[in-house]
């Protein structure tokens, strides 16, 4: 059975991943796969007190496993997170021994990881990201610190240097595509052209 195919939109919090995912899903008439942080009962304690860190990461791991297992084989989706997301965040959040345990648990799990023909990367100045995070008024993000967002940005950049797949870096051109419909149209056309260039149908 062929694996599902996933256009992944990645980047730090506040970069516009979910907004771009929804935009692309509508423009390309393909299903959107959205992360559900509000379902994670440990996330608030993690951001407020750095507690329940392993539980937070394991919950996300199991949530993603359930999501990937529910995708239809060979169908193209667009998602605001990808199969490698824990590899970006867990080295930031977990101590060495706990990280080793997490990786052992991850390796023991079996699930149908989707194929990622294209990764889209979004980013922005940290103060812009923080402004967007505050504007969302999500309770689990209320205590997020600037230093943590900077660490997440750096972790993404380090990870991208070694990412083996196709990357469309929109971090310098994304702008405010939510408010600017013409800019949104330009971005969607860039993605469509890249997917066509890679020989992927939808």
PDB file of C-alpha atoms in Angstrom:
ATOM      1  CA  UNK A   1       0.000   0.000   0.000  1.00  0.00           C
ATOM      2  CA  UNK A   2       1.340   3.418  -0.957  1.00  0.00           C
ATOM      3  CA  UNK A   3       1.875   5.985   1.782  1.00  0.00           C
ATOM      4  CA  UNK A   4      -0.161   9.181   1.880  1.00  0.00           C
ATOM      5  CA  UNK A   5       1.614  12.256   0.511  1.00  0.00           C
ATOM      6  CA  UNK A   6       2.011  15.376   2.601  1.00  0.00           C
ATOM      7  CA  UNK A   7       2.896  18.964   1.780  1.00  0.00           C
ATOM      8  CA  UNK A   8       4.273  20.062   5.146  1.00  0.00           C
ATOM      9  CA  UNK A   9       4.276  23.683   6.297  1.00  0.00           C
ATOM     10  CA  UNK A  10       6.844  24.104   9.067  1.00  0.00           C
ATOM     11  CA  UNK A  11       8.305  26.955  11.085  1.00  0.00           C
ATOM     12  CA  UNK A  12       8.265  28.428  14.584  1.00  0.00           C
ATOM     13  CA  UNK A  13       5.135  29.428  16.455  1.00  0.00           C
ATOM     14  CA  UNK A  14       3.458  32.492  14.942  1.00  0.00           C
ATOM     15  CA  UNK A  15       5.020  32.037  11.502  1.00  0.00           C
ATOM     16  CA  UNK A  16       1.656  31.408   9.829  1.00  0.00           C
ATOM     17  CA  UNK A  17       1.743  27.618   9.355  1.00  0.00           C
ATOM     18  CA  UNK A  18      -1.932  26.966  10.009  1.00  0.00           C
ATOM     19  CA  UNK A  19      -3.072  29.978   7.984  1.00  0.00           C
ATOM     20  CA  UNK A  20      -0.993  28.933   4.978  1.00  0.00           C
ATOM     21  CA  UNK A  21      -2.126  25.314   5.350  1.00  0.00           C
ATOM     22  CA  UNK A  22      -5.770  26.362   5.191  1.00  0.00           C
ATOM     23  CA  UNK A  23      -5.054  28.685   2.263  1.00  0.00           C
ATOM     24  CA  UNK A  24      -3.319  25.950   0.267  1.00  0.00           C
ATOM     25  CA  UNK A  25      -6.005  23.392   1.090  1.00  0.00           C
ATOM     26  CA  UNK A  26      -8.674  25.723  -0.315  1.00  0.00           C
ATOM     27  CA  UNK A  27      -6.635  26.766  -3.370  1.00  0.00           C
ATOM     28  CA  UNK A  28      -5.629  23.208  -4.289  1.00  0.00           C
ATOM     29  CA  UNK A  29      -8.858  21.497  -3.162  1.00  0.00           C
ATOM     30  CA  UNK A  30      -6.969  19.015  -0.986  1.00  0.00           C
ATOM     31  CA  UNK A  31      -7.555  18.093   2.679  1.00  0.00           C
ATOM     32  CA  UNK A  32      -5.862  20.069   5.448  1.00  0.00           C
ATOM     33  CA  UNK A  33      -4.285  18.222   8.374  1.00  0.00           C
ATOM     34  CA  UNK A  34      -4.051  20.502  11.413  1.00  0.00           C
ATOM     35  CA  UNK A  35      -2.237  19.964  14.673  1.00  0.00           C
ATOM     36  CA  UNK A  36      -4.469  20.093  17.753  1.00  0.00           C
ATOM     37  CA  UNK A  37      -2.421  21.646  20.582  1.00  0.00           C
ATOM     38  CA  UNK A  38      -5.559  22.528  22.524  1.00  0.00           C
ATOM     39  CA  UNK A  39      -6.190  18.799  23.010  1.00  0.00           C
ATOM     40  CA  UNK A  40      -2.870  18.317  24.825  1.00  0.00           C
ATOM     41  CA  UNK A  41      -3.703  18.497  28.557  1.00  0.00           C
ATOM     42  CA  UNK A  42      -0.040  18.896  29.537  1.00  0.00           C
ATOM     43  CA  UNK A  43       0.865  21.847  27.292  1.00  0.00           C
ATOM     44  CA  UNK A  44      -0.202  24.637  29.629  1.00  0.00           C
ATOM     45  CA  UNK A  45       1.965  23.321  32.480  1.00  0.00           C
ATOM     46  CA  UNK A  46       4.868  22.941  30.084  1.00  0.00           C
ATOM     47  CA  UNK A  47       4.757  26.592  28.970  1.00  0.00           C
ATOM     48  CA  UNK A  48       3.989  27.994  32.434  1.00  0.00           C
ATOM     49  CA  UNK A  49       6.239  25.911  34.647  1.00  0.00           C
ATOM     50  CA  UNK A  50       8.288  23.607  32.380  1.00  0.00           C
ATOM     51  CA  UNK A  51       6.460  20.686  33.987  1.00  0.00           C
ATOM     52  CA  UNK A  52       5.116  17.487  32.423  1.00  0.00           C
ATOM     53  CA  UNK A  53       7.627  17.891  29.610  1.00  0.00           C
ATOM     54  CA  UNK A  54       7.900  14.217  28.668  1.00  0.00           C
ATOM     55  CA  UNK A  55       4.123  13.805  28.883  1.00  0.00           C
ATOM     56  CA  UNK A  56       3.685  16.820  26.598  1.00  0.00           C
ATOM     57  CA  UNK A  57       5.973  15.371  23.942  1.00  0.00           C
ATOM     58  CA  UNK A  58       4.554  11.843  24.216  1.00  0.00           C
ATOM     59  CA  UNK A  59       1.022  13.168  23.842  1.00  0.00           C
ATOM     60  CA  UNK A  60       1.985  14.960  20.629  1.00  0.00           C
ATOM     61  CA  UNK A  61       3.790  11.846  19.388  1.00  0.00           C
ATOM     62  CA  UNK A  62       0.685   9.707  19.905  1.00  0.00           C
ATOM     63  CA  UNK A  63      -1.568  12.373  18.414  1.00  0.00           C
ATOM     64  CA  UNK A  64       0.551  12.510  15.249  1.00  0.00           C
ATOM     65  CA  UNK A  65       0.696   8.720  15.056  1.00  0.00           C
ATOM     66  CA  UNK A  66      -3.096   8.606  15.113  1.00  0.00           C
ATOM     67  CA  UNK A  67      -3.256  11.327  12.455  1.00  0.00           C
ATOM     68  CA  UNK A  68      -0.837   9.608  10.053  1.00  0.00           C
ATOM     69  CA  UNK A  69      -2.591   6.266  10.471  1.00  0.00           C
ATOM     70  CA  UNK A  70      -5.869   7.907   9.456  1.00  0.00           C
ATOM     71  CA  UNK A  71      -4.659   9.265   6.094  1.00  0.00           C
ATOM     72  CA  UNK A  72      -5.635   7.582   2.841  1.00  0.00           C
ATOM     73  CA  UNK A  73      -2.792   6.009   0.881  1.00  0.00           C
ATOM     74  CA  UNK A  74      -1.354   7.993  -2.062  1.00  0.00           C
ATOM     75  CA  UNK A  75      -3.702  10.955  -1.507  1.00  0.00           C
ATOM     76  CA  UNK A  76      -2.121  14.419  -1.281  1.00  0.00           C
ATOM     77  CA  UNK A  77      -2.687  16.437   1.895  1.00  0.00           C
ATOM     78  CA  UNK A  78      -1.310  19.694   3.266  1.00  0.00           C
ATOM     79  CA  UNK A  79      -0.410  19.893   6.967  1.00  0.00           C
ATOM     80  CA  UNK A  80       0.785  22.497   9.453  1.00  0.00           C
ATOM     81  CA  UNK A  81       3.177  19.955  10.998  1.00  0.00           C
ATOM     82  CA  UNK A  82       5.150  16.987   9.753  1.00  0.00           C
ATOM     83  CA  UNK A  83       6.431  13.557  10.770  1.00  0.00           C
ATOM     84  CA  UNK A  84       9.775  15.012  11.901  1.00  0.00           C
ATOM     85  CA  UNK A  85       8.457  17.705  14.220  1.00  0.00           C
ATOM     86  CA  UNK A  86       9.437  15.918  17.431  1.00  0.00           C
ATOM     87  CA  UNK A  87      13.038  15.739  16.165  1.00  0.00           C
ATOM     88  CA  UNK A  88      13.075  19.551  16.200  1.00  0.00           C
ATOM     89  CA  UNK A  89      11.431  20.120  19.579  1.00  0.00           C
ATOM     90  CA  UNK A  90      12.482  17.261  21.859  1.00  0.00           C
ATOM     91  CA  UNK A  91      16.202  18.191  21.925  1.00  0.00           C
ATOM     92  CA  UNK A  92      15.033  21.612  23.180  1.00  0.00           C
ATOM     93  CA  UNK A  93      12.612  20.372  25.795  1.00  0.00           C
ATOM     94  CA  UNK A  94      13.990  17.093  27.165  1.00  0.00           C
ATOM     95  CA  UNK A  95      17.075  16.336  29.240  1.00  0.00           C
ATOM     96  CA  UNK A  96      19.536  13.838  27.754  1.00  0.00           C
ATOM     97  CA  UNK A  97      18.287  10.720  29.578  1.00  0.00           C
ATOM     98  CA  UNK A  98      14.642  11.579  29.012  1.00  0.00           C
ATOM     99  CA  UNK A  99      15.340  12.312  25.354  1.00  0.00           C
ATOM    100  CA  UNK A 100      16.945   8.891  25.020  1.00  0.00           C
ATOM    101  CA  UNK A 101      13.818   7.284  26.520  1.00  0.00           C
ATOM    102  CA  UNK A 102      11.552   9.286  24.187  1.00  0.00           C
ATOM    103  CA  UNK A 103      13.532   8.144  21.159  1.00  0.00           C
ATOM    104  CA  UNK A 104      13.318   4.513  22.286  1.00  0.00           C
ATOM    105  CA  UNK A 105       9.551   4.817  22.620  1.00  0.00           C
ATOM    106  CA  UNK A 106       9.305   6.512  19.222  1.00  0.00           C
ATOM    107  CA  UNK A 107      11.353   3.766  17.573  1.00  0.00           C
ATOM    108  CA  UNK A 108       9.138   1.071  19.125  1.00  0.00           C
ATOM    109  CA  UNK A 109       5.951   2.548  17.690  1.00  0.00           C
ATOM    110  CA  UNK A 110       4.763   1.439  14.284  1.00  0.00           C
ATOM    111  CA  UNK A 111       2.694   3.760  12.133  1.00  0.00           C
ATOM    112  CA  UNK A 112       2.219   4.694   8.505  1.00  0.00           C
ATOM    113  CA  UNK A 113       4.382   7.793   8.164  1.00  0.00           C
ATOM    114  CA  UNK A 114       3.354   9.821   5.116  1.00  0.00           C
ATOM    115  CA  UNK A 115       5.757  10.643   2.321  1.00  0.00           C
ATOM    116  CA  UNK A 116       6.702  14.340   2.213  1.00  0.00           C
ATOM    117  CA  UNK A 117       7.370  15.473  -1.378  1.00  0.00           C
ATOM    118  CA  UNK A 118       7.626  19.124  -0.305  1.00  0.00           C
ATOM    119  CA  UNK A 119       8.367  21.011   2.899  1.00  0.00           C
ATOM    120  CA  UNK A 120       7.466  24.708   3.028  1.00  0.00           C
ATOM    121  CA  UNK A 121       9.359  26.766   5.573  1.00  0.00           C
ATOM    122  CA  UNK A 122       7.977  29.939   7.166  1.00  0.00           C
ATOM    123  CA  UNK A 123       9.661  32.256   9.644  1.00  0.00           C
ATOM    124  CA  UNK A 124       9.818  35.919  10.623  1.00  0.00           C
ATOM    125  CA  UNK A 125      11.355  38.398  13.047  1.00  0.00           C
ATOM    126  CA  UNK A 126      10.915  37.174  16.600  1.00  0.00           C
ATOM    127  CA  UNK A 127       8.957  40.259  17.664  1.00  0.00           C
ATOM    128  CA  UNK A 128       6.488  39.708  14.818  1.00  0.00           C
ATOM    129  CA  UNK A 129       6.090  36.068  15.852  1.00  0.00           C
ATOM    130  CA  UNK A 130       5.442  37.064  19.462  1.00  0.00           C
ATOM    131  CA  UNK A 131       2.894  39.673  18.387  1.00  0.00           C
ATOM    132  CA  UNK A 132       0.990  37.037  16.407  1.00  0.00           C
ATOM    133  CA  UNK A 133       1.190  34.548  19.288  1.00  0.00           C
ATOM    134  CA  UNK A 134      -0.252  37.100  21.718  1.00  0.00           C
ATOM    135  CA  UNK A 135      -2.992  38.044  19.238  1.00  0.00           C
ATOM    136  CA  UNK A 136      -4.188  34.420  19.099  1.00  0.00           C
ATOM    137  CA  UNK A 137      -4.925  34.517  22.843  1.00  0.00           C
ATOM    138  CA  UNK A 138      -4.422  30.781  23.169  1.00  0.00           C
ATOM    139  CA  UNK A 139      -4.243  30.073  26.913  1.00  0.00           C
ATOM    140  CA  UNK A 140      -1.413  27.531  26.634  1.00  0.00           C
ATOM    141  CA  UNK A 141       0.774  30.126  24.845  1.00  0.00           C
ATOM    142  CA  UNK A 142       0.100  33.039  27.193  1.00  0.00           C
ATOM    143  CA  UNK A 143       3.332  32.540  29.141  1.00  0.00           C
ATOM    144  CA  UNK A 144       5.585  31.780  26.170  1.00  0.00           C
ATOM    145  CA  UNK A 145       8.902  33.614  26.496  1.00  0.00           C
ATOM    146  CA  UNK A 146      10.891  35.433  23.824  1.00  0.00           C
ATOM    147  CA  UNK A 147      13.997  33.381  24.632  1.00  0.00           C
ATOM    148  CA  UNK A 148      12.119  30.151  23.946  1.00  0.00           C
ATOM    149  CA  UNK A 149      10.877  31.372  20.550  1.00  0.00           C
ATOM    150  CA  UNK A 150      14.458  32.325  19.646  1.00  0.00           C
ATOM    151  CA  UNK A 151      15.621  28.831  20.600  1.00  0.00           C
ATOM    152  CA  UNK A 152      12.871  27.303  18.459  1.00  0.00           C
ATOM    153  CA  UNK A 153      13.904  29.462  15.490  1.00  0.00           C
ATOM    154  CA  UNK A 154      17.502  28.321  15.870  1.00  0.00           C
ATOM    155  CA  UNK A 155      16.440  24.669  16.197  1.00  0.00           C
ATOM    156  CA  UNK A 156      14.478  24.899  12.952  1.00  0.00           C
ATOM    157  CA  UNK A 157      17.413  26.451  11.104  1.00  0.00           C
ATOM    158  CA  UNK A 158      19.788  23.772  12.348  1.00  0.00           C
ATOM    159  CA  UNK A 159      17.338  21.034  11.370  1.00  0.00           C
ATOM    160  CA  UNK A 160      16.793  22.476   7.890  1.00  0.00           C
ATOM    161  CA  UNK A 161      20.537  22.394   7.190  1.00  0.00           C
ATOM    162  CA  UNK A 162      20.385  18.595   7.312  1.00  0.00           C
ATOM    163  CA  UNK A 163      16.903  18.051   5.896  1.00  0.00           C
ATOM    164  CA  UNK A 164      17.264  15.680   2.922  1.00  0.00           C
ATOM    165  CA  UNK A 165      14.049  16.486   1.051  1.00  0.00           C
ATOM    166  CA  UNK A 166      12.709  19.279  -1.128  1.00  0.00           C
ATOM    167  CA  UNK A 167      12.292  22.622   0.676  1.00  0.00           C
ATOM    168  CA  UNK A 168      10.470  25.739  -0.503  1.00  0.00           C
ATOM    169  CA  UNK A 169      11.741  28.490   1.781  1.00  0.00           C
ATOM    170  CA  UNK A 170       9.136  31.260   1.984  1.00  0.00           C
ATOM    171  CA  UNK A 171      10.557  32.814   5.136  1.00  0.00           C
ATOM    172  CA  UNK A 172      11.673  35.972   3.311  1.00  0.00           C
ATOM    173  CA  UNK A 173       8.679  36.375   0.988  1.00  0.00           C
ATOM    174  CA  UNK A 174       5.650  35.249   3.005  1.00  0.00           C
ATOM    175  CA  UNK A 175       4.728  38.716   4.319  1.00  0.00           C
ATOM    176  CA  UNK A 176       1.171  39.196   5.542  1.00  0.00           C
ATOM    177  CA  UNK A 177      -0.543  36.788   3.169  1.00  0.00           C
ATOM    178  CA  UNK A 178      -3.531  36.557   5.517  1.00  0.00           C
ATOM    179  CA  UNK A 179      -4.433  40.235   5.007  1.00  0.00           C
ATOM    180  CA  UNK A 180      -3.145  40.585   1.429  1.00  0.00           C
ATOM    181  CA  UNK A 181      -5.149  38.431  -0.992  1.00  0.00           C
ATOM    182  CA  UNK A 182      -2.863  39.198  -3.932  1.00  0.00           C
ATOM    183  CA  UNK A 183       0.165  38.082  -1.954  1.00  0.00           C
ATOM    184  CA  UNK A 184      -1.709  34.957  -0.904  1.00  0.00           C
ATOM    185  CA  UNK A 185      -2.398  34.183  -4.562  1.00  0.00           C
ATOM    186  CA  UNK A 186       1.308  34.554  -5.407  1.00  0.00           C
ATOM    187  CA  UNK A 187       2.297  32.138  -2.624  1.00  0.00           C
ATOM    188  CA  UNK A 188      -0.245  29.518  -3.646  1.00  0.00           C
ATOM    189  CA  UNK A 189       0.915  29.694  -7.255  1.00  0.00           C
ATOM    190  CA  UNK A 190       4.527  29.234  -6.114  1.00  0.00           C
ATOM    191  CA  UNK A 191       3.533  26.093  -4.228  1.00  0.00           C
ATOM    192  CA  UNK A 192       1.402  24.730  -7.087  1.00  0.00           C
ATOM    193  CA  UNK A 193       4.252  25.269  -9.537  1.00  0.00           C
ATOM    194  CA  UNK A 194       6.722  23.540  -7.222  1.00  0.00           C
ATOM    195  CA  UNK A 195       4.439  20.532  -6.716  1.00  0.00           C
ATOM    196  CA  UNK A 196       3.919  20.261 -10.488  1.00  0.00           C
ATOM    197  CA  UNK A 197       7.672  20.529 -11.038  1.00  0.00           C
ATOM    198  CA  UNK A 198       8.155  17.606  -8.633  1.00  0.00           C
ATOM    199  CA  UNK A 199       5.709  15.493 -10.643  1.00  0.00           C
ATOM    200  CA  UNK A 200       3.078  15.259  -7.921  1.00  0.00           C
ATOM    201  CA  UNK A 201      -0.608  15.278  -8.870  1.00  0.00           C
ATOM    202  CA  UNK A 202      -3.519  16.326  -6.700  1.00  0.00           C
TER     203      UNK A 202
END
